[in-house]
Amino acid sequence: MKHVPQDKYNVAWFTLAECIARGEKVRALGVYRLLSHSIDDMAFRRQLEADILLAFQDKDDAIVKYKEAAFLYKKNGKYLEAVAVYEHLRDLDPEKIEYISSLIELYTQLRINSKVTTNLKLLFEVQLHKLDFEMAEQTLSELDSCASQSQTAHQHQQISFALMHDHYHNQDQVLKHIKAAVCGFLQGDDNRALQKFLSSLEALNPSYAIDACKYAQEESKN
């Protein structure tokens, strides 16, 4: 950070906060430009500018600046800072696959497996909502490799129901997910979820419900 007398530096921050509180966008950005000369970290400067823009409901321009900040943090190896910005971006646009994918990549590099799993589940939800079954299958496969069966049972249940609504679905594919869901609920000792799943299958497709009951009986014996 470039040398600026501490009193002037503190006044600048106070003035910036005051401008935001009063809703004085032009003045706030003017103070930011002056203050930015004392900040060497370009990523932090972009993040601060984005925060100011967002405070004035300028969401689109703020997102542009947040993305620049995240890119610079990542480029400089500041993964925790990049994660914080991408988490914020994801909150602003929960269905943006770009942000969730970046979080999965960063959390993988940081070896925070619980966060990798959480974001894979979010990615799966978005893909399923968009009816992108091929990508949802891929994401679920990744989930299965880093989480237990009980942790992914609900995802297998969701995709089995979604596929069933497609008249041209692959039966073997649906049965694979039904079996995974049944095994997962049994592994997690979640009998209530299992019974609810079986009841829903009975209402939607009795034939699949019979197969699911067979899987449950077989797994219970093991």
Coordinates of N, CA and C in Angstrom, one line a residue:
M1 N 0.8 -1.2 0.0 CA 0.0 0.0 0.0 C 0.9 1.2 0.0
K2 N 0.5 2.2 -0.8 CA 1.3 3.4 -0.9 C 1.1 4.2 0.4
H3 N 2.2 5.0 0.7 CA 2.1 5.8 2.0 C 1.1 7.0 1.9
V4 N 0.2 7.0 2.8 CA -0.8 8.1 2.9 C -0.9 8.4 4.4
P5 N -0.8 9.7 4.8 CA -1.0 10.0 6.2 C -2.2 9.3 6.8
Q6 N -2.0 8.7 8.0 CA -3.1 7.9 8.6 C -4.4 8.7 8.7
D7 N -4.3 9.9 9.2 CA -5.5 10.7 9.4 C -6.3 10.9 8.1
K8 N -5.6 11.2 7.0 CA -6.3 11.4 5.7 C -6.9 10.1 5.2
Y9 N -6.1 9.0 5.5 CA -6.6 7.7 5.1 C -7.9 7.3 5.8
N10 N -7.9 7.6 7.1 CA -9.1 7.3 7.9 C -10.3 8.2 7.5
V11 N -10.0 9.4 7.2 CA -11.1 10.4 6.8 C -11.7 9.9 5.5
A12 N -10.8 9.4 4.5 CA -11.3 9.0 3.2 C -12.3 7.8 3.4
W13 N -12.0 6.9 4.2 CA -12.9 5.7 4.5 C -14.2 6.2 5.1
F14 N -14.0 7.1 6.1 CA -15.2 7.6 6.7 C -16.1 8.3 5.8
T15 N -15.5 9.1 4.9 CA -16.3 9.9 3.9 C -17.0 9.0 2.9
L16 N -16.3 7.9 2.5 CA -16.8 6.9 1.6 C -18.1 6.3 2.2
A17 N -18.0 5.9 3.5 CA -19.1 5.3 4.2 C -20.3 6.3 4.3
E18 N -19.9 7.5 4.5 CA -20.9 8.6 4.7 C -21.7 8.8 3.4
C19 N -20.9 8.8 2.3 CA -21.6 9.0 0.9 C -22.5 7.9 0.6
I20 N -22.1 6.7 0.9 CA -23.0 5.5 0.7 C -24.2 5.6 1.5
A21 N -24.1 5.9 2.8 CA -25.2 6.0 3.7 C -26.2 7.1 3.2
R22 N -25.7 8.2 2.6 CA -26.5 9.3 2.1 C -27.1 9.0 0.7
G23 N -26.6 8.0 0.0 CA -27.0 7.7 -1.3 C -26.4 8.5 -2.4
E24 N -25.2 9.1 -2.1 CA -24.5 10.0 -3.0 C -23.5 9.1 -3.9
K25 N -24.1 8.5 -5.0 CA -23.3 7.6 -5.8 C -22.1 8.3 -6.4
V26 N -22.3 9.4 -7.1 CA -21.2 10.1 -7.8 C -20.1 10.5 -6.9
R27 N -20.5 11.0 -5.8 CA -19.4 11.4 -4.8 C -18.7 10.2 -4.2
A28 N -19.5 9.2 -3.9 CA -18.9 7.9 -3.4 C -17.8 7.4 -4.3
L29 N -18.1 7.3 -5.6 CA -17.2 6.8 -6.6 C -16.0 7.7 -6.8
G30 N -16.2 9.0 -6.6 CA -15.1 10.0 -6.6 C -14.1 9.8 -5.4
V31 N -14.7 9.5 -4.3 CA -13.9 9.2 -3.1 C -13.2 7.9 -3.3
Y32 N -13.9 7.0 -3.8 CA -13.2 5.6 -4.1 C -12.0 5.8 -5.0
R33 N -12.1 6.6 -6.1 CA -11.0 6.8 -7.0 C -9.8 7.4 -6.3
L34 N -10.1 8.3 -5.4 CA -9.0 8.9 -4.6 C -8.4 7.9 -3.7
L35 N -9.2 7.2 -3.0 CA -8.8 6.2 -2.0 C -8.0 5.0 -2.7
S36 N -8.4 4.7 -3.9 CA -7.8 3.5 -4.6 C -6.3 3.7 -4.9
H37 N -5.9 5.0 -5.0 CA -4.5 5.3 -5.2 C -3.6 4.8 -4.1
S38 N -4.2 4.6 -2.9 CA -3.4 4.1 -1.8 C -3.5 2.6 -1.6
I39 N -4.2 1.9 -2.5 CA -4.4 0.4 -2.4 C -3.7 -0.2 -3.6
D40 N -2.6 -1.0 -3.2 CA -1.8 -1.6 -4.2 C -2.5 -2.9 -4.8
D41 N -3.3 -3.5 -4.0 CA -3.9 -4.8 -4.4 C -5.1 -4.5 -5.4
M42 N -4.8 -4.8 -6.7 CA -5.8 -4.5 -7.7 C -7.1 -5.3 -7.5
A43 N -7.0 -6.5 -7.0 CA -8.1 -7.4 -6.8 C -9.0 -6.7 -5.7
F44 N -8.4 -6.3 -4.6 CA -9.2 -5.6 -3.5 C -9.8 -4.4 -4.0
R45 N -9.1 -3.6 -4.9 CA -9.7 -2.4 -5.4 C -10.9 -2.7 -6.2
R46 N -10.9 -3.7 -7.1 CA -12.0 -4.1 -7.9 C -13.2 -4.6 -7.0
Q47 N -12.9 -5.3 -5.9 CA -13.9 -5.8 -5.0 C -14.5 -4.6 -4.3
L48 N -13.8 -3.7 -3.9 CA -14.3 -2.5 -3.2 C -15.2 -1.7 -4.1
E49 N -14.8 -1.5 -5.4 CA -15.6 -0.8 -6.3 C -16.9 -1.6 -6.5
A50 N -16.9 -2.9 -6.6 CA -18.1 -3.7 -6.8 C -19.0 -3.5 -5.6
D51 N -18.4 -3.5 -4.4 CA -19.3 -3.3 -3.2 C -20.0 -2.0 -3.2
I52 N -19.3 -0.9 -3.7 CA -19.9 0.4 -3.8 C -21.0 0.4 -4.8
L53 N -20.8 -0.2 -5.9 CA -21.8 -0.2 -7.0 C -23.0 -1.0 -6.5
L54 N -22.8 -2.1 -5.8 CA -23.9 -2.9 -5.4 C -24.7 -2.2 -4.3
A55 N -24.0 -1.4 -3.5 CA -24.7 -0.6 -2.5 C -25.7 0.4 -3.1
F56 N -25.4 0.8 -4.4 CA -26.3 1.7 -5.1 C -27.2 0.9 -6.1
Q57 N -27.4 -0.4 -5.9 CA -28.3 -1.2 -6.7 C -27.8 -1.4 -8.1
D58 N -26.6 -1.1 -8.4 CA -26.0 -1.2 -9.7 C -25.5 -2.7 -9.9
K59 N -26.4 -3.6 -9.9 CA -26.0 -5.0 -9.8 C -25.2 -5.5 -11.0
D60 N -25.5 -5.1 -12.2 CA -24.8 -5.6 -13.4 C -23.4 -5.2 -13.4
D61 N -23.2 -3.9 -13.2 CA -21.8 -3.4 -13.2 C -21.0 -3.9 -12.0
A62 N -21.7 -4.1 -10.9 CA -21.0 -4.7 -9.7 C -20.5 -6.1 -10.0
I63 N -21.3 -6.9 -10.7 CA -21.0 -8.3 -11.0 C -19.7 -8.3 -11.9
V64 N -19.7 -7.4 -12.8 CA -18.5 -7.3 -13.7 C -17.2 -7.1 -12.9
K65 N -17.3 -6.2 -11.9 CA -16.1 -5.9 -11.0 C -15.8 -7.0 -10.1
Y66 N -16.9 -7.7 -9.6 CA -16.6 -8.8 -8.7 C -15.9 -9.9 -9.5
K67 N -16.3 -10.2 -10.7 CA -15.7 -11.2 -11.5 C -14.2 -10.9 -11.8
E68 N -13.9 -9.6 -12.0 CA -12.5 -9.2 -12.2 C -11.7 -9.4 -11.0
A69 N -12.3 -9.1 -9.8 CA -11.7 -9.3 -8.5 C -11.4 -10.7 -8.3
A70 N -12.4 -11.6 -8.5 CA -12.2 -13.0 -8.3 C -11.1 -13.6 -9.2
F71 N -11.1 -13.1 -10.5 CA -10.1 -13.6 -11.4 C -8.7 -13.2 -10.9
L72 N -8.5 -12.0 -10.4 CA -7.2 -11.5 -10.0 C -6.8 -12.2 -8.7
Y73 N -7.7 -12.4 -7.8 CA -7.4 -13.2 -6.6 C -6.9 -14.6 -6.9
K74 N -7.6 -15.2 -7.8 CA -7.3 -16.6 -8.2 C -5.9 -16.6 -8.9
K75 N -5.7 -15.7 -9.8 CA -4.4 -15.6 -10.5 C -3.3 -15.4 -9.6
N76 N -3.5 -14.7 -8.5 CA -2.4 -14.4 -7.5 C -2.3 -15.4 -6.4
G77 N -3.1 -16.5 -6.6 CA -3.0 -17.6 -5.6 C -3.7 -17.3 -4.3
K78 N -4.5 -16.3 -4.2 CA -5.3 -16.0 -3.0 C -6.7 -16.6 -3.1
Y79 N -6.6 -17.9 -2.9 CA -7.8 -18.7 -3.1 C -9.0 -18.5 -2.1
L80 N -8.6 -18.2 -0.9 CA -9.7 -17.9 0.1 C -10.4 -16.6 -0.3
E81 N -9.7 -15.6 -0.7 CA -10.3 -14.4 -1.1 C -11.1 -14.6 -2.4
A82 N -10.6 -15.4 -3.3 CA -11.4 -15.7 -4.5 C -12.7 -16.4 -4.2
V83 N -12.6 -17.4 -3.2 CA -13.8 -18.1 -2.8 C -14.8 -17.2 -2.2
A84 N -14.4 -16.2 -1.4 CA -15.3 -15.3 -0.8 C -16.1 -14.5 -1.8
V85 N -15.4 -14.1 -2.9 CA -16.0 -13.3 -3.9 C -17.0 -14.2 -4.8
Y86 N -16.6 -15.4 -5.1 CA -17.4 -16.3 -5.9 C -18.7 -16.7 -5.0
E87 N -18.5 -16.8 -3.7 CA -19.7 -17.1 -2.9 C -20.7 -16.0 -3.0
H88 N -20.1 -14.8 -3.0 CA -21.0 -13.6 -3.1 C -21.7 -13.5 -4.4
L89 N -20.9 -13.8 -5.5 CA -21.5 -13.9 -6.8 C -22.6 -14.9 -6.9
R90 N -22.3 -16.1 -6.3 CA -23.3 -17.1 -6.4 C -24.6 -16.7 -5.6
D91 N -24.5 -16.0 -4.6 CA -25.6 -15.5 -3.8 C -26.4 -14.5 -4.7
L92 N -25.7 -13.7 -5.5 CA -26.4 -12.7 -6.4 C -27.1 -13.4 -7.5
D93 N -26.6 -14.5 -8.0 CA -27.2 -15.3 -9.1 C -27.0 -16.8 -8.9
P94 N -27.9 -17.3 -8.0 CA -27.7 -18.7 -7.6 C -27.7 -19.8 -8.7
E95 N -28.3 -19.4 -9.9 CA -28.3 -20.4 -11.0 C -27.2 -20.3 -12.0
K96 N -26.3 -19.4 -11.7 CA -25.1 -19.2 -12.6 C -24.1 -20.3 -12.4
I97 N -24.1 -21.2 -13.4 CA -23.2 -22.4 -13.3 C -21.7 -22.0 -13.2
E98 N -21.4 -20.9 -13.9 CA -20.0 -20.5 -13.9 C -19.4 -20.3 -12.5
Y99 N -20.3 -19.7 -11.6 CA -19.8 -19.4 -10.2 C -19.7 -20.6 -9.4
I100 N -20.7 -21.5 -9.5 CA -20.6 -22.8 -8.8 C -19.4 -23.6 -9.2
S101 N -19.2 -23.7 -10.5 CA -18.1 -24.5 -11.0 C -16.7 -23.9 -10.5
S102 N -16.6 -22.6 -10.4 CA -15.4 -22.0 -9.9 C -15.2 -22.3 -8.5
L103 N -16.3 -22.3 -7.7 CA -16.2 -22.7 -6.3 C -15.8 -24.1 -6.1
I104 N -16.3 -25.0 -6.9 CA -15.9 -26.4 -6.8 C -14.4 -26.6 -7.1
E105 N -13.9 -25.9 -8.1 CA -12.5 -25.9 -8.5 C -11.6 -25.4 -7.3
L106 N -12.0 -24.2 -6.8 CA -11.2 -23.6 -5.7 C -11.3 -24.4 -4.4
Y107 N -12.4 -24.9 -4.0 CA -12.5 -25.7 -2.8 C -11.8 -27.0 -3.0
T108 N -11.7 -27.6 -4.2 CA -10.9 -28.8 -4.5 C -9.4 -28.5 -4.2
Q109 N -9.0 -27.3 -4.7 CA -7.6 -26.9 -4.5 C -7.3 -26.7 -3.1
L110 N -8.3 -26.2 -2.3 CA -8.1 -25.9 -0.9 C -8.3 -27.2 -0.1
R111 N -8.8 -28.2 -0.7 CA -9.0 -29.5 -0.1 C -10.1 -29.4 1.1
I112 N -11.1 -28.6 0.8 CA -12.2 -28.5 1.7 C -13.3 -29.3 1.2
N113 N -13.3 -30.6 1.4 CA -14.2 -31.6 0.8 C -15.7 -31.3 1.1
S114 N -16.0 -30.9 2.3 CA -17.4 -30.6 2.6 C -18.0 -29.5 1.7
K115 N -17.2 -28.5 1.4 CA -17.6 -27.4 0.5 C -17.7 -27.9 -1.0
V116 N -16.8 -28.8 -1.3 CA -16.9 -29.4 -2.7 C -18.2 -30.1 -2.8
T117 N -18.6 -30.9 -1.8 CA -19.8 -31.7 -1.9 C -21.0 -30.8 -1.9
T118 N -21.0 -29.7 -1.1 CA -22.1 -28.8 -1.0 C -22.3 -28.1 -2.4
N119 N -21.3 -27.7 -3.0 CA -21.4 -27.0 -4.3 C -21.7 -28.0 -5.5
L120 N -21.2 -29.2 -5.4 CA -21.6 -30.2 -6.4 C -23.1 -30.4 -6.3
K121 N -23.7 -30.5 -5.1 CA -25.1 -30.6 -5.0 C -25.9 -29.4 -5.5
L122 N -25.4 -28.3 -5.3 CA -26.0 -27.1 -5.9 C -25.9 -27.1 -7.4
L123 N -24.8 -27.5 -7.9 CA -24.6 -27.6 -9.4 C -25.6 -28.6 -10.0
F124 N -25.8 -29.7 -9.3 CA -26.7 -30.8 -9.7 C -28.1 -30.2 -9.7
E125 N -28.5 -29.5 -8.7 CA -29.9 -28.9 -8.6 C -30.1 -28.0 -9.8
V126 N -29.2 -27.2 -10.1 CA -29.3 -26.2 -11.2 C -29.4 -26.9 -12.6
Q127 N -28.6 -27.9 -12.8 CA -28.6 -28.7 -14.0 C -29.9 -29.5 -14.2
L128 N -30.4 -30.0 -13.1 CA -31.7 -30.7 -13.1 C -32.8 -29.8 -13.4
H129 N -32.8 -28.6 -12.8 CA -33.8 -27.6 -13.0 C -33.8 -27.2 -14.5
K130 N -32.7 -27.2 -15.1 CA -32.6 -26.8 -16.5 C -32.8 -28.0 -17.4
L131 N -33.1 -29.1 -16.8 CA -33.4 -30.4 -17.6 C -32.2 -30.8 -18.4
D132 N -31.0 -30.5 -17.9 CA -29.8 -30.9 -18.6 C -29.4 -32.2 -17.9
F133 N -30.0 -33.3 -18.3 CA -29.8 -34.6 -17.6 C -28.4 -35.1 -17.8
E134 N -27.8 -34.9 -19.0 CA -26.5 -35.4 -19.2 C -25.5 -34.8 -18.3
M135 N -25.5 -33.5 -18.1 CA -24.6 -32.8 -17.2 C -24.9 -33.2 -15.7
A136 N -26.2 -33.3 -15.4 CA -26.6 -33.7 -14.0 C -26.1 -35.0 -13.7
E137 N -26.1 -36.0 -14.7 CA -25.6 -37.3 -14.4 C -24.1 -37.2 -14.1
Q138 N -23.4 -36.4 -14.9 CA -22.0 -36.2 -14.7 C -21.6 -35.7 -13.3
T139 N -22.4 -34.7 -12.9 CA -22.2 -34.1 -11.6 C -22.5 -35.1 -10.5
L140 N -23.6 -35.9 -10.7 CA -23.9 -36.8 -9.7 C -22.9 -37.9 -9.5
S141 N -22.2 -38.3 -10.7 CA -21.1 -39.2 -10.7 C -20.0 -38.7 -9.8
E142 N -19.7 -37.4 -10.0 CA -18.6 -36.8 -9.2 C -19.0 -36.8 -7.7
L143 N -20.3 -36.5 -7.4 CA -20.7 -36.5 -6.0 C -20.5 -37.9 -5.4
D144 N -20.9 -38.9 -6.2 CA -20.8 -40.3 -5.7 C -19.4 -40.7 -5.3
S145 N -18.4 -40.0 -6.0 CA -17.0 -40.3 -5.8 C -16.4 -39.7 -4.6
C146 N -17.1 -38.6 -4.1 CA -16.6 -37.9 -2.9 C -17.5 -37.9 -1.7
A147 N -18.7 -38.5 -1.8 CA -19.6 -38.6 -0.7 C -20.2 -40.0 -0.6
S148 N -20.7 -40.3 0.6 CA -21.3 -41.6 0.8 C -22.6 -41.8 0.2
Q149 N -23.1 -43.0 0.1 CA -24.4 -43.3 -0.6 C -25.5 -42.5 0.2
S150 N -25.4 -42.5 1.5 CA -26.5 -41.9 2.3 C -26.6 -40.4 2.0
Q151 N -25.4 -39.8 1.6 CA -25.4 -38.3 1.4 C -25.9 -38.0 0.0
T152 N -26.0 -38.9 -0.9 CA -26.5 -38.6 -2.3 C -27.8 -39.3 -2.6
A153 N -28.4 -40.0 -1.6 CA -29.7 -40.7 -1.8 C -30.7 -39.7 -2.4
H154 N -30.9 -38.6 -1.8 CA -31.9 -37.6 -2.3 C -31.7 -37.2 -3.7
Q155 N -30.4 -37.0 -4.1 CA -30.1 -36.6 -5.5 C -30.5 -37.7 -6.5
H156 N -30.2 -39.0 -6.1 CA -30.6 -40.1 -7.0 C -32.1 -40.2 -7.1
Q157 N -32.8 -39.9 -6.0 CA -34.2 -39.9 -6.0 C -34.8 -38.8 -6.9
Q158 N -34.2 -37.6 -6.8 CA -34.6 -36.5 -7.7 C -34.5 -36.8 -9.2
I159 N -33.3 -37.3 -9.5 CA -33.1 -37.6 -11.0 C -33.9 -38.7 -11.5
S160 N -34.2 -39.7 -10.6 CA -35.0 -40.8 -11.1 C -36.4 -40.3 -11.4
F161 N -37.0 -39.4 -10.5 CA -38.3 -38.9 -10.8 C -38.3 -38.0 -12.0
A162 N -37.2 -37.2 -12.2 CA -37.1 -36.3 -13.3 C -37.1 -37.1 -14.6
L163 N -36.3 -38.1 -14.6 CA -36.1 -39.0 -15.8 C -37.5 -39.7 -16.2
M164 N -38.2 -40.1 -15.2 CA -39.4 -40.8 -15.4 C -40.5 -39.9 -16.1
H165 N -40.4 -38.6 -16.0 CA -41.3 -37.7 -16.6 C -41.0 -37.6 -18.1
D166 N -39.9 -38.1 -18.5 CA -39.5 -38.1 -19.9 C -40.0 -39.4 -20.5
H167 N -41.0 -39.4 -21.5 CA -41.6 -40.6 -22.0 C -40.6 -41.5 -22.7
Y168 N -39.4 -40.9 -23.1 CA -38.4 -41.7 -23.9 C -37.2 -42.0 -23.0
H169 N -37.4 -42.0 -21.7 CA -36.3 -42.3 -20.8 C -35.8 -43.7 -20.9
N170 N -34.5 -43.9 -20.5 CA -33.9 -45.2 -20.5 C -34.2 -45.9 -19.1
Q171 N -34.9 -47.0 -19.2 CA -35.4 -47.7 -18.0 C -34.2 -48.1 -17.1
D172 N -33.1 -48.7 -17.7 CA -32.0 -49.1 -17.0 C -31.4 -48.0 -16.2
Q173 N -31.3 -46.8 -16.8 CA -30.8 -45.6 -16.2 C -31.6 -45.2 -14.9
V174 N -33.0 -45.3 -15.1 CA -33.8 -44.9 -14.0 C -33.7 -45.9 -12.8
L175 N -33.6 -47.2 -13.2 CA -33.5 -48.3 -12.2 C -32.1 -48.1 -11.4
K176 N -31.1 -47.7 -12.1 CA -29.8 -47.5 -11.5 C -29.9 -46.4 -10.4
H177 N -30.6 -45.4 -10.7 CA -30.8 -44.3 -9.7 C -31.8 -44.7 -8.6
I178 N -32.8 -45.5 -8.9 CA -33.7 -45.9 -7.9 C -33.0 -46.8 -6.9
K179 N -32.1 -47.7 -7.4 CA -31.3 -48.6 -6.5 C -30.4 -47.8 -5.7
A180 N -29.7 -46.8 -6.2 CA -28.8 -46.0 -5.5 C -29.5 -45.2 -4.4
A181 N -30.7 -44.8 -4.7 CA -31.5 -44.0 -3.7 C -31.9 -45.0 -2.5
V182 N -32.4 -46.1 -2.9 CA -32.8 -47.1 -1.9 C -31.6 -47.5 -1.0
C183 N -30.5 -47.8 -1.6 CA -29.3 -48.2 -0.8 C -28.8 -47.0 0.1
G184 N -28.9 -45.8 -0.4 CA -28.5 -44.7 0.3 C -29.4 -44.4 1.6
F185 N -30.7 -44.6 1.4 CA -31.6 -44.4 2.5 C -31.4 -45.5 3.6
L186 N -31.2 -46.7 3.1 CA -30.9 -47.8 4.0 C -29.6 -47.6 4.8
Q187 N -28.6 -47.2 4.0 CA -27.3 -46.9 4.6 C -27.4 -45.8 5.7
G188 N -28.2 -44.8 5.4 CA -28.3 -43.7 6.4 C -29.4 -44.0 7.5
D189 N -29.9 -45.2 7.4 CA -31.0 -45.7 8.4 C -32.1 -44.7 8.4
D190 N -32.5 -44.2 7.2 CA -33.5 -43.2 7.1 C -34.8 -43.9 6.5
N191 N -35.5 -44.6 7.4 CA -36.6 -45.4 7.0 C -37.8 -44.5 6.5
R192 N -37.9 -43.4 7.1 CA -39.0 -42.4 6.8 C -38.8 -42.0 5.3
A193 N -37.6 -41.6 5.0 CA -37.3 -41.1 3.6 C -37.6 -42.3 2.6
L194 N -37.1 -43.5 3.0 CA -37.3 -44.6 2.1 C -38.8 -44.9 1.9
Q195 N -39.6 -44.9 2.9 CA -41.0 -45.2 2.8 C -41.7 -44.1 1.9
K196 N -41.3 -42.9 2.1 CA -41.8 -41.8 1.3 C -41.5 -41.9 -0.2
F197 N -40.2 -42.4 -0.4 CA -39.8 -42.6 -1.8 C -40.6 -43.7 -2.4
L198 N -40.8 -44.8 -1.7 CA -41.5 -46.0 -2.2 C -43.0 -45.6 -2.5
S199 N -43.6 -44.8 -1.6 CA -45.0 -44.3 -1.8 C -45.1 -43.5 -3.1
S200 N -44.1 -42.6 -3.3 CA -44.1 -41.7 -4.4 C -44.0 -42.5 -5.7
L201 N -43.1 -43.5 -5.7 CA -42.9 -44.4 -6.8 C -44.2 -45.1 -7.2
E202 N -44.9 -45.6 -6.1 CA -46.1 -46.3 -6.3 C -47.2 -45.5 -7.0
A203 N -47.2 -44.2 -6.7 CA -48.1 -43.3 -7.3 C -47.7 -42.9 -8.7
L204 N -46.4 -42.8 -8.9 CA -46.0 -42.4 -10.2 C -45.8 -43.5 -11.2
N205 N -45.2 -44.6 -10.8 CA -45.0 -45.8 -11.7 C -44.9 -47.1 -10.8
P206 N -46.0 -47.8 -10.7 CA -46.1 -49.0 -9.8 C -45.0 -50.0 -10.2
S207 N -44.7 -50.1 -11.5 CA -43.7 -51.1 -11.9 C -42.3 -50.8 -11.3
Y208 N -41.9 -49.5 -11.3 CA -40.7 -49.2 -10.6 C -40.7 -49.3 -9.1
A209 N -41.9 -49.1 -8.6 CA -42.1 -49.3 -7.1 C -41.8 -50.8 -6.7
I210 N -42.3 -51.7 -7.5 CA -42.0 -53.1 -7.3 C -40.5 -53.4 -7.3
D211 N -39.8 -52.9 -8.3 CA -38.4 -53.1 -8.3 C -37.7 -52.5 -7.1
A212 N -38.1 -51.3 -6.7 CA -37.5 -50.6 -5.5 C -37.7 -51.4 -4.3
C213 N -38.9 -52.0 -4.1 CA -39.2 -52.8 -2.9 C -38.3 -54.1 -2.9
K214 N -38.1 -54.6 -4.1 CA -37.1 -55.8 -4.2 C -35.7 -55.4 -3.8
Y215 N -35.3 -54.2 -4.3 CA -33.9 -53.8 -3.9 C -33.8 -53.6 -2.4
A216 N -34.9 -53.0 -1.8 CA -34.9 -52.8 -0.3 C -34.8 -54.1 0.4
Q217 N -35.6 -55.1 0.0 CA -35.6 -56.4 0.7 C -34.2 -57.0 0.5
E218 N -33.6 -57.0 -0.7 CA -32.3 -57.6 -0.9 C -31.2 -56.9 0.0
E219 N -31.3 -55.6 0.0 CA -30.2 -54.9 0.7 C -30.4 -55.1 2.2
S220 N -31.6 -55.2 2.7 CA -31.9 -55.4 4.1 C -31.3 -56.8 4.6
K221 N -31.3 -57.7 3.7 CA -30.7 -59.1 4.1 C -29.2 -59.1 4.2
N222 N -28.6 -58.1 3.5 CA -27.1 -58.1 3.4 C -26.5 -57.5 4.7

